[in-house]
């Protein structure tokens, strides 16, 4: 079990937190400094209350011991990073994981085209054989298409259950968290990497210093780090508060990322906005000394847009809370109206994002009959906090309820196409975000 150590003299506020932790047998601590620049100049800008772990799917006999943790965001007044400072032990978050990257066609297609892009950009001639290491490789959604281009690929993935899935596909995976030690092991056993990729994982790491030091050990001097992260600008503009949960420690902007890499003598030389997860950025980074004339306009352009939209001003995030509360009211009222008509409503997609939304909006098993989800890992379980049972998609198709709350709204296009027959028969989808609509 994770033990919380508080070596220095405790202030009263800290003592209270400790008492709370002991009473709730919590497995977390509050971090006081900024994860990227180490400044202590942090200010709370959003409070989503006490929430369970978004990936904490349960069996019925586990309801009683369920744990809740404060979910708050802080703004760093020095580097502008938005972050969650309540640190849950990484073993708890990732050793057994419920998200499989290849579960959606959107994901598989996205990573296939990502692999094509990497191959076109960096394999200088046909058949060029690059050594590519992916951090947080999950079930191999990107490694597989990269391997098909003939590259040597290696994944680093801490979750045991997902590593097994990837290994069954014949992929080489180190089943561990990425650290300096893992980086050294890879260099000793293989070589330094031409490319390191890390997608939707840098936001999931608290100790970014350890990771960047590991990257500097593993990457060839002229090597490239390419990663994707959910983009703060899209999160704010599309009201994606459902993407806020304990697993997500950072909410990235180009401004904050640029400052971070500069500190480590690296430079972002190109950024692309990509549609994945309703708005992400793909970021290309090299060591400063080997950058040459690579620097693209895209970096400065996005920094300018972020400044225009005031992502570097904490006031922007206070306004966000008001917009969230309005959406919560609207969603509850839409569900109430459905219930008053005597109609049923079930949920579609029980991912982590669904859990923040359900918990924050107090939508429980009393309002939603059940949720269907494509992942066999979640079927048969209950949603954290709200205790809604999860079944396979077939149940909803057989049952044909009048309404479906599309919790996986960021896969709207794919799901509406897949469930064309349901809508044709008169079924309605309630879309919760970016604004409540019924279609
Ligand atoms: N890269 C995949 C994608 O984009 O679909 C998976 C993203 S998933 C949200 C995050 C993945 O990072 C999980 O598979 C998780 O186990 C892994 N992960 C978390 N912390 C990590 C760490 N310190 N080092 C390497 N992988 C990590």
Short mmCIF file of C-alpha atoms and ligand atoms in Angstrom, two decimals:
data_model
loop_
_atom_site.label_atom_id
_atom_site.label_comp_id
_atom_site.label_asym_id
_atom_site.label_seq_id
_atom_site.Cartn_x
_atom_site.Cartn_y
_atom_site.Cartn_z
CA UNK A 1 0.00 0.00 0.00
CA UNK A 2 1.11 3.56 -0.75
CA UNK A 3 2.29 5.39 2.36
CA UNK A 4 2.05 9.14 2.54
CA UNK A 5 5.20 10.70 3.94
CA UNK A 6 5.17 14.23 5.35
CA UNK A 7 8.71 14.84 6.52
CA UNK A 8 8.53 18.52 7.51
CA UNK A 9 6.59 20.29 10.25
CA UNK A 10 2.92 20.21 9.44
CA UNK A 11 0.82 23.32 9.14
CA UNK A 12 -2.77 23.19 10.43
CA UNK A 13 -4.19 22.90 6.90
CA UNK A 14 -1.85 20.02 6.19
CA UNK A 15 -2.77 18.36 9.47
CA UNK A 16 -6.44 18.53 8.49
CA UNK A 17 -5.62 16.95 5.17
CA UNK A 18 -3.72 14.19 6.93
CA UNK A 19 -6.68 13.53 9.26
CA UNK A 20 -8.97 13.39 6.24
CA UNK A 21 -6.59 10.97 4.54
CA UNK A 22 -6.32 8.70 7.54
CA UNK A 23 -10.11 8.71 8.07
CA UNK A 24 -10.70 7.80 4.45
CA UNK A 25 -7.66 5.51 4.14
CA UNK A 26 -6.65 7.65 1.19
CA UNK A 27 -3.82 6.94 -1.12
CA UNK A 28 -2.89 10.44 -2.12
CA UNK A 29 -1.04 13.58 -1.13
CA UNK A 30 -1.26 17.22 -2.14
CA UNK A 31 1.67 18.46 -4.16
CA UNK A 32 2.68 22.07 -3.40
CA UNK A 33 4.82 22.95 -6.43
CA UNK A 34 4.27 23.13 -10.18
CA UNK A 35 4.92 19.85 -11.92
CA UNK A 36 6.74 21.48 -14.83
CA UNK A 37 8.60 24.52 -13.44
CA UNK A 38 8.69 23.75 -9.66
CA UNK A 39 7.29 27.18 -8.76
CA UNK A 40 5.17 27.36 -5.60
CA UNK A 41 3.13 30.17 -7.09
CA UNK A 42 0.01 28.06 -7.65
CA UNK A 43 -3.57 29.21 -7.37
CA UNK A 44 -6.72 27.09 -7.28
CA UNK A 45 -8.98 27.84 -10.25
CA UNK A 46 -11.48 24.97 -10.34
CA UNK A 47 -13.01 22.68 -7.73
CA UNK A 48 -15.05 19.67 -8.85
CA UNK A 49 -15.54 18.41 -5.30
CA UNK A 50 -14.75 14.93 -3.99
CA UNK A 51 -14.70 12.40 -6.80
CA UNK A 52 -13.92 8.70 -7.11
CA UNK A 53 -11.19 7.55 -9.49
CA UNK A 54 -12.53 7.81 -13.03
CA UNK A 55 -11.01 4.41 -13.84
CA UNK A 56 -12.15 2.85 -10.56
CA UNK A 57 -14.80 0.48 -11.96
CA UNK A 58 -16.22 -1.69 -9.20
CA UNK A 59 -17.95 -4.92 -8.30
CA UNK A 60 -21.01 -4.62 -6.08
CA UNK A 61 -19.16 -5.90 -3.01
CA UNK A 62 -16.65 -3.03 -3.32
CA UNK A 63 -19.19 -0.18 -3.01
CA UNK A 64 -18.73 0.13 0.75
CA UNK A 65 -14.98 0.71 0.61
CA UNK A 66 -15.00 3.09 -2.33
CA UNK A 67 -12.60 6.03 -1.98
CA UNK A 68 -13.22 9.65 -2.94
CA UNK A 69 -10.54 12.25 -3.57
CA UNK A 70 -10.66 16.04 -4.04
CA UNK A 71 -10.60 16.98 -7.72
CA UNK A 72 -9.25 20.50 -8.22
CA UNK A 73 -7.22 22.35 -10.78
CA UNK A 74 -4.43 24.82 -10.06
CA UNK A 75 -2.91 27.49 -12.31
CA UNK A 76 0.83 28.12 -12.12
CA UNK A 77 1.38 31.86 -12.11
CA UNK A 78 4.91 31.35 -13.42
CA UNK A 79 4.69 28.88 -16.30
CA UNK A 80 0.83 28.96 -16.71
CA UNK A 81 0.42 25.17 -16.50
CA UNK A 82 -3.05 24.04 -15.42
CA UNK A 83 -2.64 21.01 -13.20
CA UNK A 84 -4.18 18.67 -10.70
CA UNK A 85 -2.09 18.64 -7.53
CA UNK A 86 -3.80 15.77 -5.73
CA UNK A 87 -1.42 12.93 -6.41
CA UNK A 88 -2.75 9.41 -6.37
CA UNK A 89 -0.18 6.63 -6.36
CA UNK A 90 0.65 5.62 -9.93
CA UNK A 91 0.43 1.92 -9.06
CA UNK A 92 -3.22 2.47 -8.09
CA UNK A 93 -3.95 4.40 -11.28
CA UNK A 94 -2.17 2.32 -13.88
CA UNK A 95 -1.21 -1.20 -12.80
CA UNK A 96 -4.59 -2.50 -13.89
CA UNK A 97 -6.02 -0.27 -16.59
CA UNK A 98 -9.45 -0.11 -18.20
CA UNK A 99 -8.70 1.89 -21.36
CA UNK A 100 -7.81 -0.02 -24.51
CA UNK A 101 -6.67 2.30 -27.29
CA UNK A 102 -7.82 0.04 -30.14
CA UNK A 103 -11.39 -0.26 -28.80
CA UNK A 104 -12.61 2.48 -31.15
CA UNK A 105 -12.30 2.64 -34.92
CA UNK A 106 -11.59 6.37 -34.57
CA UNK A 107 -8.53 5.54 -32.43
CA UNK A 108 -7.22 2.81 -34.74
CA UNK A 109 -7.61 5.04 -37.83
CA UNK A 110 -5.98 7.99 -36.08
CA UNK A 111 -2.88 6.04 -35.06
CA UNK A 112 -2.59 4.39 -38.46
CA UNK A 113 -2.43 7.78 -40.12
CA UNK A 114 -0.05 9.01 -37.35
CA UNK A 115 2.30 6.10 -38.20
CA UNK A 116 2.12 7.05 -41.88
CA UNK A 117 3.01 10.65 -40.99
CA UNK A 118 6.00 9.59 -38.90
CA UNK A 119 7.20 7.25 -41.62
CA UNK A 120 6.88 9.93 -44.30
CA UNK A 121 8.60 12.60 -42.19
CA UNK A 122 11.47 10.62 -40.71
CA UNK A 123 12.29 7.50 -42.75
CA UNK A 124 14.65 9.17 -45.20
CA UNK A 125 14.47 6.43 -47.80
CA UNK A 126 12.11 3.52 -48.42
CA UNK A 127 12.92 0.66 -46.08
CA UNK A 128 14.79 2.91 -43.60
CA UNK A 129 14.73 1.04 -40.34
CA UNK A 130 14.28 3.34 -37.35
CA UNK A 131 14.35 2.40 -33.68
CA UNK A 132 11.12 3.82 -32.22
CA UNK A 133 10.22 3.61 -28.53
CA UNK A 134 6.73 4.46 -27.37
CA UNK A 135 5.98 5.48 -23.78
CA UNK A 136 2.48 4.45 -22.67
CA UNK A 137 2.13 2.15 -25.67
CA UNK A 138 -1.09 0.58 -24.34
CA UNK A 139 -2.24 -2.27 -26.61
CA UNK A 140 0.13 -1.29 -29.42
CA UNK A 141 -2.27 0.87 -31.42
CA UNK A 142 0.62 2.95 -32.83
CA UNK A 143 3.43 0.37 -32.60
CA UNK A 144 1.62 -2.09 -34.87
CA UNK A 145 1.31 0.17 -37.94
CA UNK A 146 4.87 1.45 -37.32
CA UNK A 147 6.12 -2.14 -37.33
CA UNK A 148 4.32 -2.72 -40.62
CA UNK A 149 6.55 -0.03 -42.15
CA UNK A 150 9.55 -2.16 -41.12
CA UNK A 151 10.68 -0.13 -38.08
CA UNK A 152 12.03 -1.69 -34.88
CA UNK A 153 9.51 -0.84 -32.24
CA UNK A 154 9.48 -1.16 -28.47
CA UNK A 155 6.78 -0.17 -25.99
CA UNK A 156 6.95 0.85 -22.35
CA UNK A 157 3.65 0.21 -20.61
CA UNK A 158 3.04 -0.16 -16.85
CA UNK A 159 -0.36 -1.85 -16.84
CA UNK A 160 -0.07 -5.60 -16.62
CA UNK A 161 -3.38 -6.49 -18.26
CA UNK A 162 -2.84 -4.19 -21.26
CA UNK A 163 0.77 -5.33 -21.72
CA UNK A 164 -0.52 -8.88 -22.07
CA UNK A 165 -2.85 -7.79 -24.87
CA UNK A 166 0.02 -6.06 -26.73
CA UNK A 167 2.39 -8.99 -26.28
CA UNK A 168 -0.20 -11.34 -27.75
CA UNK A 169 0.16 -9.26 -30.93
CA UNK A 170 3.86 -10.14 -30.95
CA UNK A 171 5.00 -6.70 -29.76
CA UNK A 172 8.01 -6.22 -27.48
CA UNK A 173 6.85 -4.35 -24.39
CA UNK A 174 8.67 -3.43 -21.18
CA UNK A 175 6.02 -3.76 -18.50
CA UNK A 176 7.02 -0.79 -16.34
CA UNK A 177 6.70 2.94 -15.80
CA UNK A 178 9.18 4.91 -17.88
CA UNK A 179 12.12 6.09 -15.75
CA UNK A 180 15.82 6.89 -16.17
CA UNK A 181 16.59 3.31 -15.18
CA UNK A 182 14.29 1.91 -17.88
CA UNK A 183 15.89 4.30 -20.39
CA UNK A 184 19.37 3.00 -19.48
CA UNK A 185 18.18 -0.60 -19.76
CA UNK A 186 16.87 0.06 -23.28
CA UNK A 187 20.09 1.76 -24.37
CA UNK A 188 22.20 -1.12 -22.97
CA UNK A 189 20.08 -3.84 -24.53
CA UNK A 190 19.20 -2.17 -27.85
CA UNK A 191 20.54 1.30 -28.65
CA UNK A 192 19.50 4.92 -28.35
CA UNK A 193 16.20 5.74 -30.06
CA UNK A 194 15.71 7.62 -33.33
CA UNK A 195 12.21 8.56 -32.26
CA UNK A 196 10.45 8.50 -28.91
CA UNK A 197 6.68 8.83 -29.04
CA UNK A 198 4.37 9.35 -26.07
CA UNK A 199 0.68 9.85 -26.75
CA UNK A 200 -1.88 10.80 -24.17
CA UNK A 201 0.57 9.86 -21.47
CA UNK A 202 2.60 12.96 -20.52
CA UNK A 203 -0.53 14.36 -18.89
CA UNK A 204 -0.72 11.15 -16.84
CA UNK A 205 2.70 11.51 -15.25
CA UNK A 206 3.37 13.40 -12.04
CA UNK A 207 7.16 13.16 -11.95
CA UNK A 208 7.95 14.82 -15.28
CA UNK A 209 11.57 15.49 -14.27
CA UNK A 210 12.24 11.77 -14.07
CA UNK A 211 10.64 11.27 -17.48
CA UNK A 212 12.47 14.09 -19.25
CA UNK A 213 15.79 12.90 -17.81
CA UNK A 214 14.93 9.41 -19.10
CA UNK A 215 14.11 10.83 -22.53
CA UNK A 216 17.46 12.64 -22.64
CA UNK A 217 19.25 9.36 -21.86
CA UNK A 218 17.29 7.35 -24.45
CA UNK A 219 17.08 9.76 -27.39
CA UNK A 220 19.89 9.95 -29.96
CA UNK A 221 21.48 13.45 -30.10
CA UNK A 222 19.64 14.17 -33.36
CA UNK A 223 16.57 12.11 -32.31
CA UNK A 224 13.00 13.37 -32.17
CA UNK A 225 10.40 13.29 -29.44
CA UNK A 226 6.85 13.33 -30.83
CA UNK A 227 3.85 13.30 -28.57
CA UNK A 228 0.15 14.04 -28.47
CA UNK A 229 -1.70 15.57 -25.56
CA UNK A 230 -5.25 16.76 -25.07
CA UNK A 231 -5.24 20.50 -25.80
CA UNK A 232 -6.23 22.99 -23.12
CA UNK A 233 -7.67 25.43 -25.65
CA UNK A 234 -10.13 22.79 -26.93
CA UNK A 235 -10.90 21.74 -23.38
CA UNK A 236 -11.91 25.29 -22.47
CA UNK A 237 -13.70 26.19 -25.69
CA UNK A 238 -15.70 22.94 -25.89
CA UNK A 239 -16.39 22.84 -22.15
CA UNK A 240 -14.66 19.46 -21.84
CA UNK A 241 -14.63 19.35 -18.07
CA UNK A 242 -15.33 15.62 -18.35
CA UNK A 243 -11.65 15.25 -19.33
CA UNK A 244 -10.66 16.42 -15.85
CA UNK A 245 -9.90 13.52 -13.55
CA UNK A 246 -7.18 12.35 -11.17
CA UNK A 247 -5.34 10.37 -13.82
CA UNK A 248 -4.85 13.58 -15.81
CA UNK A 249 -2.25 15.57 -13.91
CA UNK A 250 -1.60 18.19 -16.62
CA UNK A 251 -3.82 20.15 -19.04
CA UNK A 252 -1.37 21.32 -21.67
CA UNK A 253 -0.93 24.55 -23.57
CA UNK A 254 1.92 25.31 -25.97
CA UNK A 255 2.98 28.22 -23.74
CA UNK A 256 3.55 25.97 -20.70
CA UNK A 257 5.10 23.14 -22.73
CA UNK A 258 7.55 25.49 -24.49
CA UNK A 259 8.83 26.82 -21.17
CA UNK A 260 9.24 23.28 -19.85
CA UNK A 261 11.28 22.01 -22.78
CA UNK A 262 13.44 25.14 -22.84
CA UNK A 263 14.43 24.42 -19.27
CA UNK A 264 15.78 21.06 -20.45
CA UNK A 265 17.61 22.51 -23.50
CA UNK A 266 15.03 21.17 -25.89
CA UNK A 267 12.79 23.05 -28.30
CA UNK A 268 9.33 22.48 -29.67
CA UNK A 269 9.82 23.05 -33.40
CA UNK A 270 6.39 22.11 -34.73
CA UNK A 271 2.84 21.73 -33.36
CA UNK A 272 -0.20 20.39 -35.19
CA UNK A 273 -3.78 20.47 -33.96
CA UNK A 274 -5.35 17.02 -34.38
CA UNK A 275 -9.00 16.03 -33.83
CA UNK A 276 -8.40 13.09 -31.45
CA UNK A 277 -10.29 13.33 -28.13
CA UNK A 278 -12.17 16.40 -29.40
CA UNK A 279 -8.99 18.41 -29.73
CA UNK A 280 -5.36 17.44 -29.16
CA UNK A 281 -1.97 18.72 -30.26
CA UNK A 282 0.85 16.73 -31.79
CA UNK A 283 4.13 18.22 -30.63
CA UNK A 284 7.59 17.71 -32.19
CA UNK A 285 10.65 18.33 -30.00
CA UNK A 286 14.41 18.19 -30.54
CA UNK A 287 17.50 19.06 -28.58
CA UNK A 288 18.27 22.76 -29.00
CA UNK A 289 21.81 22.10 -30.21
CA UNK A 290 20.55 19.91 -33.08
CA UNK A 291 17.57 21.96 -34.11
CA UNK A 292 19.25 23.65 -37.08
CA UNK A 293 16.70 25.67 -39.05
CA UNK A 294 13.77 23.39 -38.30
CA UNK A 295 11.68 25.86 -36.27
CA UNK A 296 8.19 26.19 -37.81
CA UNK A 297 5.75 29.07 -37.55
CA UNK A 298 3.08 26.77 -36.06
CA UNK A 299 4.58 27.07 -32.58
CA UNK A 300 4.54 30.87 -32.38
CA UNK A 301 1.12 30.97 -34.06
CA UNK A 302 -0.46 28.76 -31.41
CA UNK A 303 1.26 30.67 -28.63
CA UNK A 304 -0.24 33.86 -30.06
CA UNK A 305 -3.73 32.29 -30.19
CA UNK A 306 -3.37 31.06 -26.61
CA UNK A 307 -2.40 34.56 -25.45
CA UNK A 308 -5.38 36.06 -27.35
CA UNK A 309 -7.67 33.54 -25.64
CA UNK A 310 -6.02 34.37 -22.30
CA UNK A 311 -4.89 30.88 -21.44
CA UNK A 312 -2.07 32.61 -19.57
CA UNK A 313 -4.52 34.39 -17.26
CA UNK A 314 -6.11 32.60 -14.30
CA UNK A 315 -9.35 34.63 -14.69
CA UNK A 316 -10.18 32.56 -17.80
CA UNK A 317 -10.61 29.49 -15.63
CA UNK A 318 -12.99 31.10 -13.14
CA UNK A 319 -15.42 31.74 -16.02
CA UNK A 320 -15.14 28.06 -16.92
CA UNK A 321 -16.75 27.02 -13.60
CA UNK A 322 -19.84 29.10 -14.31
CA UNK A 323 -20.23 27.53 -17.75
CA UNK A 324 -19.92 24.04 -16.27
CA UNK A 325 -22.61 24.69 -13.70
CA UNK A 326 -25.00 25.94 -16.36
CA UNK A 327 -24.44 22.77 -18.41
CA UNK A 328 -25.02 20.63 -15.31
CA UNK A 329 -28.41 22.28 -14.77
CA UNK A 330 -29.40 21.84 -18.41
CA UNK A 331 -28.43 18.18 -18.49
CA UNK A 332 -30.31 17.37 -15.30
CA UNK A 333 -33.38 19.14 -16.55
CA UNK A 334 -33.26 17.23 -19.89
CA UNK A 335 -33.08 13.91 -18.00
CA UNK A 336 -35.90 14.91 -15.64
CA UNK A 337 -38.15 15.74 -18.58
CA UNK A 338 -37.47 12.31 -20.08
CA UNK A 339 -38.31 10.63 -16.77
CA UNK A 340 -41.48 12.70 -16.35
CA UNK A 341 -42.68 11.40 -19.71
CA UNK A 342 -42.19 7.86 -18.29
CA UNK A 343 -39.45 7.10 -20.81
CA UNK A 344 -36.24 5.19 -20.16
CA UNK A 345 -32.72 6.50 -20.57
CA UNK A 346 -29.51 4.50 -20.64
CA UNK A 347 -25.89 5.61 -21.08
CA UNK A 348 -23.49 4.85 -23.96
CA UNK A 349 -19.75 4.67 -23.21
CA UNK A 350 -18.46 4.22 -19.65
CA UNK A 351 -14.98 5.71 -20.11
CA UNK A 352 -13.15 7.84 -17.55
CA UNK A 353 -14.64 10.99 -19.02
CA UNK A 354 -18.15 9.65 -18.43
CA UNK A 355 -17.39 9.21 -14.76
CA UNK A 356 -16.40 12.83 -14.11
CA UNK A 357 -19.56 13.99 -15.87
CA UNK A 358 -21.88 11.56 -14.06
CA UNK A 359 -20.40 12.31 -10.66
CA UNK A 360 -20.27 16.06 -11.06
CA UNK A 361 -23.84 16.18 -12.39
CA UNK A 362 -25.08 13.70 -9.71
CA UNK A 363 -26.47 11.35 -12.35
CA UNK A 364 -26.73 7.96 -10.61
CA UNK A 365 -28.28 4.53 -11.06
CA UNK A 366 -31.62 6.08 -10.03
CA UNK A 367 -31.70 8.14 -13.24
CA UNK A 368 -29.83 5.99 -15.77
CA UNK A 369 -30.91 2.33 -16.00
CA UNK A 370 -27.53 1.08 -17.19
CA UNK A 371 -24.60 1.99 -19.42
CA UNK A 372 -23.36 0.02 -22.39
CA UNK A 373 -19.69 -0.10 -23.33
CA UNK A 374 -17.68 -1.85 -26.04
CA UNK A 375 -14.82 -2.79 -23.70
CA UNK A 376 -15.13 -6.28 -22.18
CA UNK A 377 -12.90 -5.02 -19.32
CA UNK A 378 -15.73 -2.76 -18.10
CA UNK A 379 -18.72 -5.01 -18.81
CA UNK A 380 -20.15 -6.59 -15.64
CA UNK A 381 -18.70 -3.80 -13.48
CA UNK A 382 -20.33 -0.68 -11.96
CA UNK A 383 -19.38 2.94 -12.54
CA UNK A 384 -17.34 4.57 -9.77
CA UNK A 385 -19.34 6.83 -7.46
CA UNK A 386 -22.63 6.56 -9.36
CA UNK A 387 -22.90 2.73 -9.31
CA UNK A 388 -24.57 2.28 -12.67
CA UNK A 389 -24.24 -1.27 -14.06
CA UNK A 390 -22.29 -1.69 -17.31
CA UNK A 391 -23.32 -4.10 -20.07
CA UNK A 392 -22.29 -4.86 -23.63
CA UNK A 393 -23.62 -2.76 -26.52
CA UNK A 394 -25.88 -5.67 -27.55
CA UNK A 395 -28.07 -5.16 -24.46
CA UNK A 396 -29.10 -1.69 -25.57
CA UNK A 397 -29.76 -2.90 -29.12
CA UNK A 398 -32.06 -5.66 -27.83
CA UNK A 399 -33.74 -3.41 -25.24
CA UNK A 400 -34.30 -0.43 -27.50
CA UNK A 401 -34.84 2.22 -24.78
CA UNK A 402 -36.37 5.52 -25.92
CA UNK A 403 -33.30 7.61 -25.00
CA UNK A 404 -29.53 7.24 -24.79
CA UNK A 405 -27.20 9.62 -23.00
CA UNK A 406 -24.11 9.70 -25.22
CA UNK A 407 -21.42 9.80 -22.56
CA UNK A 408 -18.77 8.97 -25.17
CA UNK A 409 -19.74 12.16 -27.02
CA UNK A 410 -16.19 12.67 -28.27
CA UNK A 411 -16.78 9.60 -30.51
CA UNK A 412 -20.16 10.96 -31.64
CA UNK A 413 -19.60 10.55 -35.38
CA UNK A 414 -18.47 6.93 -35.09
CA UNK A 415 -21.26 5.95 -32.67
CA UNK A 416 -24.09 7.67 -34.55
CA UNK A 417 -22.99 5.86 -37.71
CA UNK A 418 -22.81 2.55 -35.85
CA UNK A 419 -26.24 3.02 -34.23
CA UNK A 420 -27.97 4.30 -37.36
CA UNK A 421 -30.75 1.66 -37.01
CA UNK A 422 -31.59 2.75 -33.46
CA UNK A 423 -32.17 6.34 -34.56
CA UNK A 424 -34.10 5.18 -37.62
CA UNK A 425 -36.49 3.33 -35.30
CA UNK A 426 -37.10 6.61 -33.39
CA UNK A 427 -34.45 6.34 -30.65
CA UNK A 428 -33.00 9.62 -29.38
CA UNK A 429 -29.47 10.54 -28.33
CA UNK A 430 -28.92 13.12 -25.61
CA UNK A 431 -25.55 14.74 -26.31
CA UNK A 432 -24.20 16.23 -23.06
CA UNK A 433 -21.30 18.35 -24.40
CA UNK A 434 -20.14 20.83 -25.62
CA UNK A 435 -23.78 21.80 -25.07
CA UNK A 436 -26.83 19.74 -24.23
CA UNK A 437 -28.76 18.72 -27.34
CA UNK A 438 -31.15 15.94 -28.25
CA UNK A 439 -30.92 14.41 -31.70
N1 LIG B 1 -0.85 5.90 -26.00
C1 LIG B 1 -2.16 5.33 -25.94
C2 LIG B 1 -3.16 6.19 -26.66
O1 LIG B 1 -2.86 7.33 -26.97
O2 LIG B 1 -4.28 5.72 -26.88
C3 LIG B 1 -2.63 5.09 -24.50
C4 LIG B 1 -3.01 6.31 -23.73
S1 LIG B 1 -3.63 5.93 -22.13
C5 LIG B 1 -4.66 7.26 -21.86
C6 LIG B 1 -2.23 6.26 -21.11
C7 LIG B 1 -1.28 5.08 -21.09
O3 LIG B 1 -0.05 5.48 -20.46
C8 LIG B 1 -1.80 3.91 -20.31
O4 LIG B 1 -1.72 2.76 -21.08
C9 LIG B 1 -0.95 3.91 -19.06
O5 LIG B 1 -0.83 2.64 -18.48
C10 LIG B 1 0.36 4.48 -19.56
N2 LIG B 1 1.24 5.11 -18.54
C11 LIG B 1 0.87 5.78 -17.43
N3 LIG B 1 1.94 6.22 -16.75
C12 LIG B 1 3.04 5.85 -17.46
C13 LIG B 1 4.44 6.02 -17.27
N4 LIG B 1 4.94 6.66 -16.20
N5 LIG B 1 5.27 5.49 -18.20
C14 LIG B 1 4.78 4.84 -19.28
N6 LIG B 1 3.46 4.66 -19.50
C15 LIG B 1 2.59 5.15 -18.61
#
